[in-house]
Structures are given as structure tokens and as C-alpha cells.
Amino acid sequence: MLAFLRDRRVRGYLFQLITIIGVVAFLWYIGVNTTHNIEQRGIKTGFGFLNSTAGFGINDSPISYTPSNSYGRVFLVGLLNTLIVSFVAIIFSTILGLFVGVLRLSKNWLMRKLSAAYIEIFRNIPILLQILFWYNVVLRSLPSPRGSIDIFGTIFINNRGLYIPQPALDATVISVLLSFILVIVFVFFLNRWSNKRQEQTGQEFPVLPVGLGLLIVVPIIGYFVGGANFDFSYPHLQGFNFQGGKQFYPEFIALAMAITIYTATFIAEAVRSGIEAVNKGQKEAAASIGLSSYQALKLVVLPQAVRIAIPPTINQYLNIVKNSSLATAIGYPELVTVFAGTTLNQVGQAIEIISITMLVYLVVSLVVSALLNWINHKMKIKER
Amino acid sequence: MRSKIAKISIAAIAVLGLSASALQADTLSDVQKNGFVKCGVNTGLPGFSSADASGHWSGIDVDVCRAVAAAVLGDASKVKYTPLTAKERFTALQSGEIDILSRNTTWTQTRDSSLGLNFAGVNFYDGQAFMIHKSLGVKSALDLNGAAVCVQAGTTTELNLASYFASHGMKYKSVSYDTTAQVRNGYESGRCDVMTSDSSQLHALQTTLKDPSGSIILPQIISKEPLGPVVRQGDDVWFNIVKWSYNAMVAAEERGITSKNVDQLKATTKDPAIKRILGTEGRLGENLHLKKDWAYNIIKQVGNYGESFERNVGMGSPLKIERGLNAQWKDGGLQYSPPFK
């Protein structure tokens, strides 16, 4: 009977089986125990609450929302706000991080030291403190609506936020937007074509100047083609607050700013380490075959540096999504604040709501990481 | 290595199997075993529950917990306080982190019937009101169309606010925060024009503003807010103890028993009603699974309802709230204890 236990493979399978049974039994126990306790305490369960009326207001909503909408709608508003603030923070922290990371290696002493100081200061202060700091600074130092900072009578800044004119979505706006997208797509393909041509013939094409030129000229043409008529909604003081225009709330600005400034330090370090990790010999080799220092950077150093910088940057993007939940400290209505917070408190169904919220973060994080891993895979050196 | 994992998982299953039946709701035994009552209170609301510099908690909500501790353990100081935000409070009670939630919580049908909770009484009858900066020159809640309103997230206040504005055809911008302190700061720094909360809270918070006279509380009361202590559903012994500890305070005031005269009354009174309350006659304590002198301890150490009210929120406090609805029923108020018989 015990003889077959001496076989390593049999033993291996047996212990794996026992471990699986152990894990399943543990999860089963938690499940049964929870259901039992819930039933015993007479707590209502189920997802029916998603259809009932929420009854509370949300200030910052990308889709139309009134207190008579359902909790399902609240969930959607929270989710969209989470995605919006994460997206904005990802874009700006990438730009700022690239900039600071490159400056960190600059030959200019002052630039190098300034960016080092920036990184050391903001990387070492907890993000929650930074959010509270920006929120309180933004809020406390600004005047009330009636004493707003007024820029040309069209842009207003006060302690309720930043108000800018908002163009109506008419022909002109659409054609200008379309021409922007068109130019970006065109430049993308132009870049691919010029890279190919350079590989084959060695001739360079000035992609950057041409691209920038097009980015200015084409939208202007688009403006006239679209009817040259911008129909703005201007903010104006009416009653207690400003009406019209587009309002950016202080909660949103503070959160996006804090996350951007914080995360950019990590991205800058990823960029710096990427560039520094490229062997010095690579630059020397590039110089020895007669490439200019710009060509060496573009053709030899950067392609290798980017590969090294991508994985840590992916982690930072995931951190941004998760850190956006700290909004609850200043009341920006993202998922954790309005759904796992307010909704949970109004309906009291903790298990359902926390499960949904955790699932959302899991899915968002997995999607972001899958997308960027795919890019990482594409960028990897193909070994043949 | 693998065999180690296997051993651990087998041990884990065995332990879990044994403890599966150990989770029973018997709060009284737990409290007696621990030697203290775990009480969830507000994170800081003068008059209701706030801690002083030395960490000593006081307030009308705190007194409910002290009364229960006096009744069960004979010592009103045997309370462990857990400061909770509005958002955390129900989960803390449901999960057993606290034994009583005494945190200016409004008794509503939904909360009573769907959260697995029981409301043990009303220790403060309140109503929602608005506080506004005087400089805005608003005299009535009906002139608030378009205002930005600071409110605490996850409260009945937040719901009343929406329905009040909707029913009067007015618009508002809600600015909601987690804690009372954040709401107060939001209001003071001008993030919103108006702050809304229960009238008593507004009175309490006004005293903490840098310039209390720069704000006024509008006269409109837009809701009923009966506030009271809450316990978990399904533990009737504990429910009764909390309910009657509070009733003892109300009944003591009605019968004129105070912390000052309780000893003298206990020795000399001929009134059978007072004797029953103080445990010198009858078996009311036994019915609650407590000692005979449970109510005596409450009155001696915490005082009757009127004493608690005056000390914490009434004329003897900075809040100076009138008794109003919170007067005894015989004085035209709503405070009414069922008979101690």
C-alpha cells in the first residue's frame, strides 16, 4: 500500500491534491460562515439595490446624473470618474516623468540638481499627504466666486474650481478635432515610412519639424472648412455660483495634480535608469561608425532604453489607477468615494459592494497590464 | 517543502472545522468577560461625543455607553471608545467590532429593517437645518437655489437635502465629505455656500468656527431626525439591556431621581415606583440578566437624562440647545419611558 508513496511523482501529485483540497475547503468555510452570519443577523443580500433610487447628489459627473437616478448609475459615474482621473494622471505623469528623467542626465548642473531635488522630495512624501496638501492649498488660497480671479473675462478661478469657455459641439469643433486626429495618424505612418527608408537607403527625413508644422496648419484649415464659427458657452456669475462653461472642480484638480506629481518621480527614475542601463560601448560603437550624437541617441540608445523603462512604467500606471481611490480623502466622486463609500453606507450591503469594487480594480488593472505587456512584447529585441 | 504545505493545510482545515460553531451572538457574556463595553462614537462632535486633550470622552451619546457600562459592569468608566465616520459605523456594528453604536444615528425604516440592526431608543430628537455665511445675506432655506452645499456622505442628511431641493424645484451642487471635520473645513474655507446637517450638529459646529458670529442657522427644519443608540439584531438580551439602560435615565428624571439625591432616596423613599427602579424592590434587574442595583449605578454615576442633557448640550454647555422636543412627556416633550413595572 505505502509502496507507491515512494514514487516521487505520485507523492508530488498527492500533495498538490491535498493543497487544493485545503484551499477549496478554506474558501468554502469562509463562504458558508459569511452566509450563515448574514442570515442570522437578518441582513438583506443580493444585487437588487442597483436598481433602486440613489437619492443623493454628486457634484462632478461626466454623464448626466440626478439624485433620482439609480445606484447602478452611481456606480457608472464613479467608474467613469476613476477612469478619467487615472487617464489624465497617466498622460501628464508620463510627459512630466520623461522630461524630468531626461533632465536628470542633463549636462547642465542646475537642471540636473533641480530635477534630482524634485524627485527626492516628492517621491518620499506619502501620496495621501500630497493630495491633502494640494487640496487645501488650492482651496484655501483662492477667493470666493464673487471675488474670482478673472482672466480676460472668459476664464475664472475661484475656490469652487476653474471655469473655462466650452465650445458647443458644432461643425467647426468637429472638423478641427478631426484634423488633429488626421495629422496624428498621418505622422505615425510618415514616421514608419521614414524609418524604413532610412534602413534601406540611409537617407533621413525630418519627421519632427514636418509633423509639428502639419499639427499647426491642418487644424487651421479645418477651422475654416468647418465654417469658422466657434460657439462658446461662457462662464458667468449667476446667483451663488458660476453657470455655463466647463468647470474643473478643485477635488479633481488636486487629485490629478497630486497623483501626477507623485508618479512622475517614479517614471523619471525609470527613464533615467533605462538610459543609464544602455552600455557606454553602444554609444562609442555608434560614434565609431560615424553617427552623429542625435542619430546615436535616436537609433541606438533610445530603442534599448525604452525597452528597459517599459516594465517599471507599467507598474506606475497600475499604481495610478489604484491610488486614485485615495480621492475619498477629499471627496472627489470616484468609484471608492461614491460607490464603496456613500452607496455602501446608504444600503449597507458591504459584501456585494466591496466585491464589485474589488472586481472593477482587478479588471482595470489586468486590462492595463495586458495592454502594456503586449506593447512590451512587441518592443522586445527579437532574437533570431 | 511540499509535505510541509500539506501538513499546514491539514492543520488549517482541522482548526477551522472546530471554530466553525464558535461564532454565537452573546454580547452580554462577551462584555462581562472583556470587562468593558465596546462603543462606537462620533469622531468628534461637541456635546454628543468628543474627546478632550487627555483622551477623556464626553457627550450625550457617550453617556448612553457609560450608562450601559454602569448597568452591566457596575462602573461607567469601563467603556472602550471607537471613533467612527458615518460611512464606517454600520459595518463596525455588523461585524462585531463594537457592541453599541451611539453616534447621532437617525432611526429610519430601511436601517431598522434591512441592515440587521435594532434601534434601542431615541436619546435626541433632531431635525435637519442649514448654516450659511452671513455675508451672503440669505434669510430662508427657500432662497438657496443654485447654492453649493457641504454635506456628510452616506447620511440621511444627504438624502433629505436632495429631496428638499427637488420638492421645491431648486437646484444645488453637493460637495460631500467623509467626516464632520472635513464638512466643517469645506464650509469654512468657502468650498460651499451652505452647510447642512442636523440642527444640533450645526449648533455644535458653529461653536468651533473661527468666527461663530459670521454664520447663521436658517430657521427651516426640513426633516425628522430621531437619533439613538443601535445594536445588532438577533441578540435580544443585549437589546433589552441597552434599551432599558436608556429608559432608566429617562424614568429617573421623570421621578425626580438625580445623581445627587439617589443615595438618600434609596435609603428613605416609600414610593414603590422609585424602589423598583433602584432595585430595592421587585426583580427588574434579574429580568435583564443584571444585578439588582443596575439602574442605581446608572443614575449614581451618569445621572438622569435631564442631567446628561444640561451638562452636554443644554444651558450648562456651550451649545445652549433648548429642551424642546427632548423635554419629558409631562412637560410637552417626547422623552417618555415605558413604566418600570
XYZ file of C-alpha atoms in Angstrom:
725
model
C 0.000 0.000 0.000
C 2.673 2.504 1.027
C 4.982 1.344 -1.712
C 3.556 3.707 -4.310
C 4.184 6.657 -1.963
C 7.891 6.166 -2.540
C 7.410 7.280 -6.136
C 8.354 10.927 -6.268
C 5.815 11.768 -8.977
C 2.928 10.118 -7.139
C 3.913 11.917 -3.976
C 4.090 15.218 -5.861
C 0.585 14.824 -7.267
C -0.793 13.681 -3.918
C 0.476 16.707 -2.047
C -0.751 19.064 -4.735
C -4.157 17.449 -4.480
C -4.201 17.860 -0.703
C -3.190 21.524 -1.023
C -6.002 22.164 -3.491
C -8.497 20.474 -1.187
C -7.170 22.607 1.658
C -7.602 25.865 -0.265
C -11.077 24.941 -1.512
C -12.147 23.907 1.987
C -10.879 27.219 3.357
C -12.790 29.273 0.782
C -15.885 27.120 1.284
C -15.670 27.661 5.028
C -15.441 31.438 4.617
C -18.400 31.400 2.238
C -20.630 29.273 4.469
C -19.668 31.180 7.593
C -20.412 34.530 5.954
C -23.789 33.446 4.586
C -24.698 31.978 7.952
C -23.800 35.147 9.837
C -25.638 37.319 7.339
C -28.789 35.230 7.602
C -28.587 35.126 11.372
C -28.352 38.898 11.610
C -31.183 39.493 9.172
C -29.119 41.497 6.687
C -30.656 41.674 3.218
C -28.492 40.378 0.402
C -28.489 40.476 -3.389
C -27.820 42.962 -6.161
C -31.373 44.337 -6.362
C -30.234 47.593 -4.760
C -28.538 48.586 -8.023
C -31.968 49.396 -9.464
C -33.285 51.442 -6.558
C -33.144 55.218 -6.378
C -29.899 56.658 -5.034
C -31.357 59.910 -3.699
C -28.096 61.779 -3.120
C -26.267 64.338 -5.228
C -22.881 64.002 -6.944
C -21.142 67.219 -7.965
C -18.730 66.069 -10.648
C -20.312 63.716 -13.160
C -19.197 63.072 -16.743
C -22.649 61.723 -17.637
C -25.965 63.244 -16.667
C -26.858 62.327 -13.110
C -29.585 63.461 -10.731
C -30.483 62.182 -7.254
C -33.451 60.340 -8.803
C -31.126 58.022 -10.761
C -30.331 54.519 -9.535
C -27.357 53.148 -7.590
C -26.370 51.423 -10.829
C -25.952 54.869 -12.356
C -23.921 55.964 -9.307
C -21.626 53.014 -9.941
C -21.222 54.106 -13.574
C -20.472 57.725 -12.578
C -17.880 56.544 -10.034
C -16.275 54.182 -12.519
C -16.048 56.862 -15.233
C -14.547 59.356 -12.783
C -11.953 56.782 -11.722
C -11.053 56.145 -15.358
C -10.963 59.842 -16.252
C -8.725 60.911 -13.400
C -6.450 57.888 -13.960
C -6.209 58.623 -17.683
C -5.371 62.290 -17.114
C -2.790 61.394 -14.468
C -1.201 58.740 -16.712
C -0.829 61.176 -19.621
C 0.592 64.045 -17.580
C 2.836 61.937 -15.349
C 4.321 60.282 -18.448
C 5.105 63.645 -20.041
C 6.470 65.128 -16.796
C 8.354 61.928 -15.968
C 10.042 61.768 -19.378
C 11.013 65.408 -19.131
C 12.460 65.173 -15.601
C 14.101 61.817 -16.303
C 15.985 63.235 -19.283
C 16.893 66.431 -17.388
C 18.269 64.270 -14.585
C 21.037 63.249 -17.011
C 21.463 66.716 -18.496
C 24.939 68.223 -18.784
C 23.588 71.391 -17.181
C 24.416 71.306 -13.453
C 21.420 73.358 -12.305
C 18.918 71.354 -14.358
C 20.363 68.099 -13.112
C 20.237 69.159 -9.467
C 16.754 70.666 -9.746
C 15.277 67.510 -11.188
C 17.102 65.391 -8.605
C 15.682 67.569 -5.831
C 12.180 67.324 -7.290
C 12.385 63.536 -7.451
C 13.758 63.131 -3.943
C 11.199 65.458 -2.369
C 8.007 64.215 -3.997
C 8.919 60.539 -4.099
C 9.405 60.410 -0.363
C 6.217 62.063 0.841
C 3.148 59.792 1.146
C 0.685 60.361 -1.673
C -2.232 60.886 0.727
C -0.452 63.821 2.364
C 0.259 65.304 -1.050
C -3.402 65.030 -2.041
C -4.481 66.772 1.164
C -1.744 69.369 0.716
C -2.749 70.302 -2.844
C -6.436 70.258 -1.988
C -6.012 72.565 0.972
C -3.564 74.829 -0.865
C -5.756 75.030 -3.962
C -8.815 75.667 -1.862
C -7.574 77.954 0.880
C -5.554 80.336 -1.234
C -8.299 81.028 -3.758
C -11.005 83.696 -3.498
C -14.746 83.047 -3.288
C -16.831 83.074 -6.514
C -17.705 86.768 -6.157
C -14.040 87.732 -5.972
C -12.849 85.310 -8.665
C -9.522 85.688 -10.415
C -10.651 86.886 -13.830
C -8.593 86.210 -16.959
C -9.881 88.300 -19.915
C -13.429 87.890 -18.613
C -13.567 84.359 -20.013
C -11.571 82.179 -17.629
C -12.342 82.303 -13.904
C -10.532 80.761 -10.972
C -12.077 80.581 -7.506
C -12.417 78.161 -4.612
C -15.124 76.254 -6.497
C -12.728 75.400 -9.296
C -11.517 76.509 -12.696
C -14.066 77.736 -15.254
C -13.246 77.912 -18.968
C -15.414 78.624 -22.026
C -16.756 75.447 -23.539
C -17.332 75.250 -27.296
C -20.600 73.710 -28.436
C -20.106 70.510 -30.422
C -20.812 72.007 -33.882
C -19.278 71.651 -37.344
C -16.206 73.815 -36.648
C -15.222 71.996 -33.479
C -15.715 68.615 -35.077
C -13.669 69.487 -38.147
C -10.821 70.903 -36.019
C -10.810 67.787 -33.834
C -10.900 65.556 -36.903
C -7.967 67.370 -38.486
C -5.937 66.855 -35.282
C -6.618 63.126 -35.346
C -5.856 63.014 -39.057
C -2.474 64.687 -38.594
C -1.523 62.377 -35.725
C -2.402 59.261 -37.731
C -0.575 60.658 -40.771
C 2.574 61.458 -38.749
C 2.501 57.962 -37.271
C 2.614 56.396 -40.730
C 5.088 59.015 -42.001
C 7.419 58.025 -39.173
C 7.168 54.350 -40.073
C 7.840 55.122 -43.720
C 10.840 57.307 -42.901
C 12.328 54.671 -40.568
C 12.032 52.073 -43.293
C 13.554 54.380 -45.882
C 16.444 55.128 -43.566
C 17.097 51.452 -43.001
C 17.159 50.850 -46.725
C 18.822 53.963 -48.132
C 20.349 55.684 -45.118
C 18.581 58.919 -46.004
C 16.865 60.798 -43.191
C 13.502 62.532 -43.369
C 12.755 65.437 -40.988
C 9.657 63.877 -39.393
C 9.551 66.081 -36.295
C 9.518 69.535 -37.971
C 7.123 68.369 -40.664
C 4.834 66.794 -38.083
C 4.745 69.910 -35.899
C 4.118 72.100 -38.946
C 1.205 69.962 -40.041
C -0.196 69.966 -36.488
C -0.495 73.754 -36.675
C -1.508 74.253 -40.308
C -4.073 71.492 -40.823
C -6.367 72.337 -37.867
C -6.387 75.980 -39.025
C -7.539 74.823 -42.453
C -10.037 72.576 -40.659
C -11.329 75.616 -38.754
C -12.174 77.477 -41.977
C -13.501 74.386 -43.738
C -15.818 73.732 -40.790
C -17.435 77.177 -41.128
C -15.061 79.252 -38.965
C -17.656 79.614 -36.253
C -16.836 78.757 -32.653
C -19.957 78.827 -30.498
C -18.691 79.110 -26.936
C -20.634 78.799 -23.736
C -19.010 81.350 -21.409
C -18.993 81.033 -17.631
C -20.865 83.812 -15.833
C -21.721 84.562 -12.230
C -25.375 83.890 -11.520
C -26.781 83.682 -8.003
C -24.328 81.896 -5.709
C -22.067 80.339 -8.323
C -20.839 80.472 -11.900
C -23.043 78.966 -14.571
C -22.145 77.830 -18.087
C -18.727 76.970 -19.486
C -16.731 73.986 -18.403
C -15.942 73.651 -14.720
C -12.985 71.731 -13.332
C -13.599 71.005 -9.660
C -10.880 71.590 -7.051
C -11.216 67.951 -5.908
C -10.409 66.749 -9.428
C -7.560 69.230 -9.941
C -5.986 68.434 -6.569
C -6.236 64.676 -7.074
C -4.938 64.677 -10.655
C -2.145 67.064 -9.717
C -1.027 65.136 -6.649
C -1.001 61.780 -8.439
C 0.751 63.249 -11.474
C 3.489 64.947 -9.472
C 3.990 61.895 -7.281
C 4.014 59.256 -10.009
C 6.146 61.340 -12.389
C 9.062 60.948 -9.966
C 8.960 57.168 -10.373
C 8.579 57.371 -14.133
C 11.520 59.803 -14.263
C 13.633 57.294 -12.372
C 12.533 54.536 -14.756
C 13.524 56.703 -17.717
C 16.871 57.619 -16.159
C 17.707 54.028 -15.262
C 16.689 52.960 -18.765
C 19.063 55.426 -20.400
C 21.887 54.724 -17.945
C 21.500 50.984 -18.383
C 22.491 51.191 -22.022
C 26.148 50.218 -22.209
C 28.542 53.077 -22.850
C 30.182 50.926 -25.511
C 26.995 51.161 -27.570
C 27.392 54.945 -27.857
C 31.051 54.598 -28.680
C 30.299 51.970 -31.284
C 27.690 54.280 -32.818
C 30.212 57.129 -32.897
C 32.830 54.887 -34.466
C 30.594 54.150 -37.447
C 30.105 57.856 -37.931
C 26.661 58.509 -36.451
C 26.042 61.960 -35.039
C 25.166 62.133 -31.348
C 21.490 62.765 -32.241
C 21.499 59.757 -34.552
C 23.192 57.651 -31.897
C 20.507 58.636 -29.378
C 17.621 58.003 -31.747
C 18.870 54.845 -33.434
C 20.996 53.131 -30.811
C 20.433 54.331 -27.251
C 16.697 55.137 -27.072
C 15.397 51.888 -28.583
C 17.302 49.981 -25.905
C 16.475 52.397 -23.086
C 12.740 52.305 -23.791
C 12.718 48.514 -23.510
C 14.210 48.723 -20.044
C 11.928 51.559 -18.938
C 8.619 49.992 -20.012
C 8.093 47.334 -17.292
C 8.585 49.693 -14.310
C 6.409 52.298 -16.045
C 3.613 49.746 -16.404
C 3.725 49.280 -12.644
C 3.391 53.021 -12.163
C 0.307 53.129 -14.416
C -1.262 50.406 -12.283
C -0.384 52.364 -9.165
C -2.098 55.435 -10.588
C -5.347 53.538 -11.076
C -5.205 52.180 -7.552
C -4.038 55.429 -5.934
C -6.986 57.278 -7.464
C -9.069 55.623 -4.734
C -7.418 57.946 -2.205
C -9.822 60.557 -3.597
C -12.122 59.585 -0.791
C -9.982 61.788 1.497
C -11.043 64.940 -0.347
C -14.437 63.880 -1.670
C -13.751 63.565 -5.410
C -16.625 61.319 -6.528
C -14.756 58.359 -7.992
C -15.650 54.700 -7.514
C -14.476 54.247 -3.924
C -15.969 57.533 -2.725
C -19.472 57.271 -4.201
C -19.915 53.521 -4.524
C -17.829 51.746 -1.896
C -18.415 54.761 0.357
C -21.704 56.586 0.091
C -23.712 53.811 -1.569
C -22.411 51.221 0.875
C -23.490 53.434 3.732
C -26.936 54.117 2.302
C -27.819 50.487 1.506
C -25.462 48.721 3.916
C -24.687 45.782 1.619
C -20.986 45.594 2.268
C -20.197 42.222 0.750
C -21.820 42.877 -2.624
C -20.455 46.400 -2.966
C -16.917 45.627 -1.871
C -16.835 42.590 -4.191
C -17.956 44.669 -7.169
C -15.408 47.370 -6.358
C -12.538 44.928 -5.969
C -13.542 43.215 -9.197
C -13.517 46.543 -11.045
C -9.983 47.378 -9.889
C -8.850 43.877 -10.729
C -10.287 44.067 -14.258
C -8.981 47.591 -14.924
C -5.516 46.655 -13.671
C -5.445 43.442 -15.693
C -6.526 45.270 -18.849
C -3.892 47.994 -18.397
C -1.195 45.460 -17.680
C -2.229 43.169 -20.568
C -2.189 46.099 -22.980
C 1.217 47.295 -21.893
C 2.682 43.800 -21.711
C 1.632 43.387 -25.302
C 3.496 46.610 -26.179
C 6.459 45.407 -24.134
C 6.419 42.138 -26.037
C 6.323 43.975 -29.381
C 9.248 46.152 -28.344
C 11.453 43.318 -27.117
C 14.623 42.566 -29.007
C 13.850 39.789 -31.439
C 16.499 37.167 -31.014
C 16.989 35.049 -34.018
C 8.713 21.566 1.197
C 5.633 20.074 -0.362
C 4.953 17.888 2.632
C 5.210 20.963 4.849
C 2.498 22.717 2.811
C 0.367 19.607 3.088
C 0.771 19.454 6.854
C -0.123 23.105 7.250
C -3.240 22.798 5.126
C -4.451 19.744 7.053
C -3.906 21.569 10.335
C -5.726 24.604 8.970
C -8.765 22.547 7.993
C -8.906 20.943 11.430
C -8.724 24.284 13.268
C -11.349 25.885 11.048
C -13.682 22.935 11.479
C -13.546 23.318 15.254
C -14.091 27.061 15.302
C -16.972 26.988 12.822
C -19.573 26.627 15.558
C -17.991 29.067 17.980
C -19.475 32.232 16.435
C -22.582 32.845 18.513
C -24.138 36.191 19.338
C -23.945 36.629 23.096
C -22.830 40.187 23.622
C -23.557 40.251 27.367
C -21.156 37.376 28.137
C -18.525 38.910 25.883
C -18.800 42.245 27.666
C -18.650 40.627 31.098
C -15.663 38.566 30.028
C -13.812 41.539 28.495
C -14.646 43.826 31.379
C -15.598 46.716 29.100
C -18.277 47.817 26.611
C -17.078 48.459 23.048
C -18.811 51.633 21.977
C -18.801 53.288 18.532
C -18.992 57.087 18.742
C -18.651 60.149 16.536
C -15.103 61.161 15.623
C -15.695 64.481 17.323
C -18.920 66.377 17.768
C -19.040 68.681 20.793
C -21.947 67.850 23.093
C -22.561 64.440 21.532
C -19.219 62.735 21.619
C -15.866 64.411 21.738
C -12.591 63.688 23.466
C -10.709 66.287 25.480
C -6.938 66.790 25.494
C -6.405 63.904 27.880
C -8.460 61.482 25.763
C -11.471 61.572 28.064
C -14.720 61.177 26.093
C -17.887 63.071 26.953
C -21.246 63.899 25.377
C -24.870 62.863 25.357
C -24.105 59.884 23.065
C -21.144 58.884 25.201
C -23.422 58.911 28.271
C -25.547 56.130 26.759
C -22.472 53.893 26.593
C -21.431 54.883 30.099
C -24.942 54.043 31.330
C -24.748 50.564 29.786
C -21.300 50.002 31.301
C -22.626 51.102 34.706
C -25.604 48.738 34.382
C -23.629 45.704 33.206
C -20.275 46.120 34.925
C -21.129 48.494 37.763
C -18.578 51.033 36.513
C -19.425 53.751 33.987
C -15.776 54.204 33.042
C -15.444 50.655 31.658
C -16.009 51.723 28.053
C -13.693 51.377 25.084
C -14.493 54.060 22.514
C -14.103 53.610 18.775
C -14.453 56.871 16.823
C -16.301 56.135 13.560
C -17.212 58.120 10.454
C -20.772 57.954 9.154
C -19.577 55.597 6.443
C -17.910 53.153 8.792
C -20.482 52.970 11.560
C -22.876 50.215 10.426
C -20.177 47.857 9.198
C -18.366 48.250 12.520
C -21.512 47.217 14.383
C -22.480 44.404 11.977
C -19.024 42.870 12.119
C -18.891 42.877 15.928
C -16.128 45.457 16.197
C -18.374 47.392 18.601
C -21.230 46.361 20.927
C -23.252 49.599 20.769
C -23.347 52.286 18.116
C -24.101 55.550 19.904
C -23.273 58.081 17.268
C -26.104 60.520 16.462
C -27.605 57.985 14.075
C -31.067 58.585 12.618
C -33.633 55.820 13.113
C -35.090 55.028 9.690
C -37.211 52.177 8.387
C -34.538 50.959 5.954
C -31.794 50.899 8.556
C -34.003 49.188 11.115
C -35.253 46.527 8.727
C -32.519 45.770 6.219
C -29.176 46.186 7.949
C -29.585 43.555 10.645
C -29.761 46.268 13.306
C -32.101 47.335 16.101
C -32.606 50.885 17.334
C -32.796 50.866 21.131
C -34.452 54.259 21.641
C -34.237 57.950 20.832
C -31.821 59.910 23.017
C -32.139 63.067 20.921
C -34.997 64.276 18.708
C -33.420 66.360 15.989
C -34.171 67.861 12.579
C -32.069 68.918 9.619
C -31.218 72.586 9.070
C -28.860 74.816 7.086
C -25.998 77.017 8.207
C -24.846 79.799 5.883
C -22.260 82.590 5.836
C -23.979 85.784 6.991
C -22.263 87.782 4.244
C -24.380 86.070 1.574
C -27.459 87.758 3.050
C -29.758 84.734 2.795
C -32.608 84.621 5.319
C -34.528 81.493 4.265
C -33.760 77.998 3.010
C -36.088 78.715 0.103
C -33.555 81.233 -1.280
C -30.833 78.624 -1.677
C -31.398 77.855 -5.377
C -28.042 77.181 -7.074
C -26.032 77.005 -3.859
C -23.120 74.659 -3.274
C -23.901 72.597 -0.178
C -21.398 70.785 2.037
C -22.789 67.566 3.470
C -21.514 64.402 5.101
C -21.507 61.404 2.757
C -23.716 58.412 3.477
C -26.079 60.154 5.894
C -29.842 60.628 5.899
C -28.945 64.319 5.694
C -27.595 63.757 2.207
C -30.896 62.167 1.117
C -33.097 64.841 2.750
C -31.054 67.530 1.046
C -31.745 66.078 -2.401
C -35.448 65.634 -1.780
C -35.877 69.084 -0.195
C -34.361 70.830 -3.202
C -36.257 68.615 -5.637
C -39.597 69.207 -3.931
C -39.079 72.978 -4.048
C -37.899 72.932 -7.666
C -34.454 74.225 -6.719
C -31.003 73.149 -7.877
C -27.883 72.645 -5.772
C -24.308 71.411 -6.052
C -23.484 68.813 -3.457
C -19.984 68.691 -2.000
C -19.768 65.585 0.162
C -17.041 64.573 2.579
C -16.414 61.623 4.881
C -16.104 63.287 8.264
C -17.795 66.092 10.142
C -14.445 67.870 10.383
C -13.993 67.828 6.605
C -17.501 69.181 6.096
C -16.811 71.963 8.565
C -13.481 72.800 6.886
C -15.084 72.759 3.447
C -17.697 75.218 4.673
C -15.210 77.450 6.442
C -12.797 77.608 3.511
C -15.624 78.584 1.168
C -15.789 75.421 -0.955
C -19.540 75.606 -0.431
C -22.020 78.367 0.393
C -24.113 76.375 2.820
C -23.588 73.501 5.185
C -26.400 71.167 6.099
C -26.700 68.746 8.971
C -28.873 68.046 11.983
C -29.715 71.283 13.759
C -27.942 70.205 16.954
C -24.768 69.380 14.997
C -24.835 72.769 13.330
C -25.076 74.440 16.742
C -22.164 72.330 17.936
C -20.033 73.012 14.870
C -20.793 76.719 14.894
C -19.046 76.983 18.272
C -15.899 75.558 16.665
C -15.740 78.039 13.762
C -13.077 80.761 13.790
C -15.818 83.377 13.593
C -19.010 81.833 15.002
C -20.982 85.056 14.590
C -20.195 85.173 10.849
C -22.630 82.300 10.221
C -26.321 81.873 10.866
C -28.536 78.801 11.060
C -31.603 79.221 8.860
C -34.962 78.761 10.602
C -36.302 75.958 8.375
C -36.171 72.424 9.789
C -36.537 70.127 6.783
C -36.716 66.665 8.338
C -37.336 64.460 11.362
C -34.130 63.036 12.776
C -34.711 60.777 15.764
C -31.178 59.897 16.904
C -30.454 56.955 19.114
C -28.262 54.021 20.098
C -28.158 50.948 17.853
C -27.337 47.286 18.499
C -27.078 44.152 16.356
C -30.280 42.291 15.586
C -30.640 38.762 16.966
C -29.324 39.356 20.480
C -32.440 40.254 22.446
C -30.799 40.105 25.872
C -28.336 42.793 24.868
C -31.010 44.776 23.020
C -33.103 44.862 26.226
C -30.155 45.939 28.357
C -29.325 48.905 26.110
C -32.980 49.880 25.699
C -33.698 49.816 29.439
C -30.424 51.415 30.464
C -31.521 54.398 28.446
C -35.101 54.198 29.764
C -33.724 54.181 33.302
C -32.185 57.601 32.695
C -35.455 58.979 31.343
C -37.555 57.397 34.094
C -35.171 58.708 36.757
C -35.671 62.259 35.550
C -39.429 61.768 35.466
C -39.416 60.559 39.091
C -37.009 63.258 40.221
C -34.100 60.907 40.961
C -30.731 62.564 40.345
C -27.119 61.578 40.883
C -27.137 63.887 43.910
C -30.192 62.533 45.736
C -30.113 58.885 44.649
C -28.373 57.601 47.767
C -30.741 59.439 50.069
C -33.790 58.292 48.078
C -32.583 54.697 48.072
C -32.428 54.756 51.871
C -35.592 56.632 52.645
C -38.137 56.515 49.821
C -41.523 54.928 50.334
C -42.510 55.286 46.643
C -42.758 51.758 45.173
C -42.034 53.044 41.657
C -38.698 54.529 42.772
C -37.960 51.376 44.767
C -38.456 49.246 41.670
C -36.146 51.464 39.613
C -33.428 51.413 42.282
C -33.726 47.650 42.721
C -34.708 47.639 46.374
C -37.974 46.003 45.408
C -39.027 43.659 42.595
C -36.857 41.719 40.150
C -36.354 44.059 37.219
C -32.584 43.555 37.277
C -32.906 39.792 37.124
C -35.190 40.086 34.096
C -32.353 41.823 32.271
C -29.777 39.257 33.499
C -28.206 42.050 35.579
C -27.643 42.796 39.254
C -30.348 44.465 41.369
C -28.602 47.821 41.525
C -28.071 48.213 37.746
C -30.231 51.329 37.431
C -28.894 52.758 40.703
C -25.380 52.562 39.227
C -26.501 54.386 36.080
C -28.139 57.220 37.977
C -25.343 57.494 40.524
C -22.521 57.515 38.001
C -24.014 59.020 34.830
C -27.051 60.904 36.111
C -30.590 61.063 34.803
C -31.498 62.122 31.240
C -32.070 65.752 32.221
C -28.698 65.985 33.954
C -26.955 64.482 30.952
C -28.782 66.845 28.589
C -27.998 70.007 30.571
C -24.356 69.058 31.084
C -23.643 68.191 27.446
C -25.910 70.164 25.122
C -28.233 72.241 27.281
C -27.882 75.570 29.037
C -24.945 74.295 31.101
C -22.911 73.722 27.911
C -21.545 75.982 25.140
C -24.228 74.648 22.761
C -27.178 76.093 24.712
C -29.820 73.940 22.993
C -33.351 74.257 24.441
C -35.059 71.092 25.678
C -37.819 71.476 23.057
C -38.891 68.063 21.777
C -36.422 66.482 24.166
C -38.322 67.576 27.285
C -40.160 64.976 29.386
C -43.576 63.986 28.062
C -45.263 65.646 31.068
C -43.541 68.916 30.084
C -44.756 68.725 26.489
C -41.749 66.929 25.068
C -41.287 63.487 23.519
C -38.984 61.802 26.059
C -41.064 59.018 27.533
C -40.007 55.846 29.274
C -42.380 52.869 29.396
C -43.199 52.029 33.026
C -40.688 50.254 35.262
C -43.024 47.519 36.398
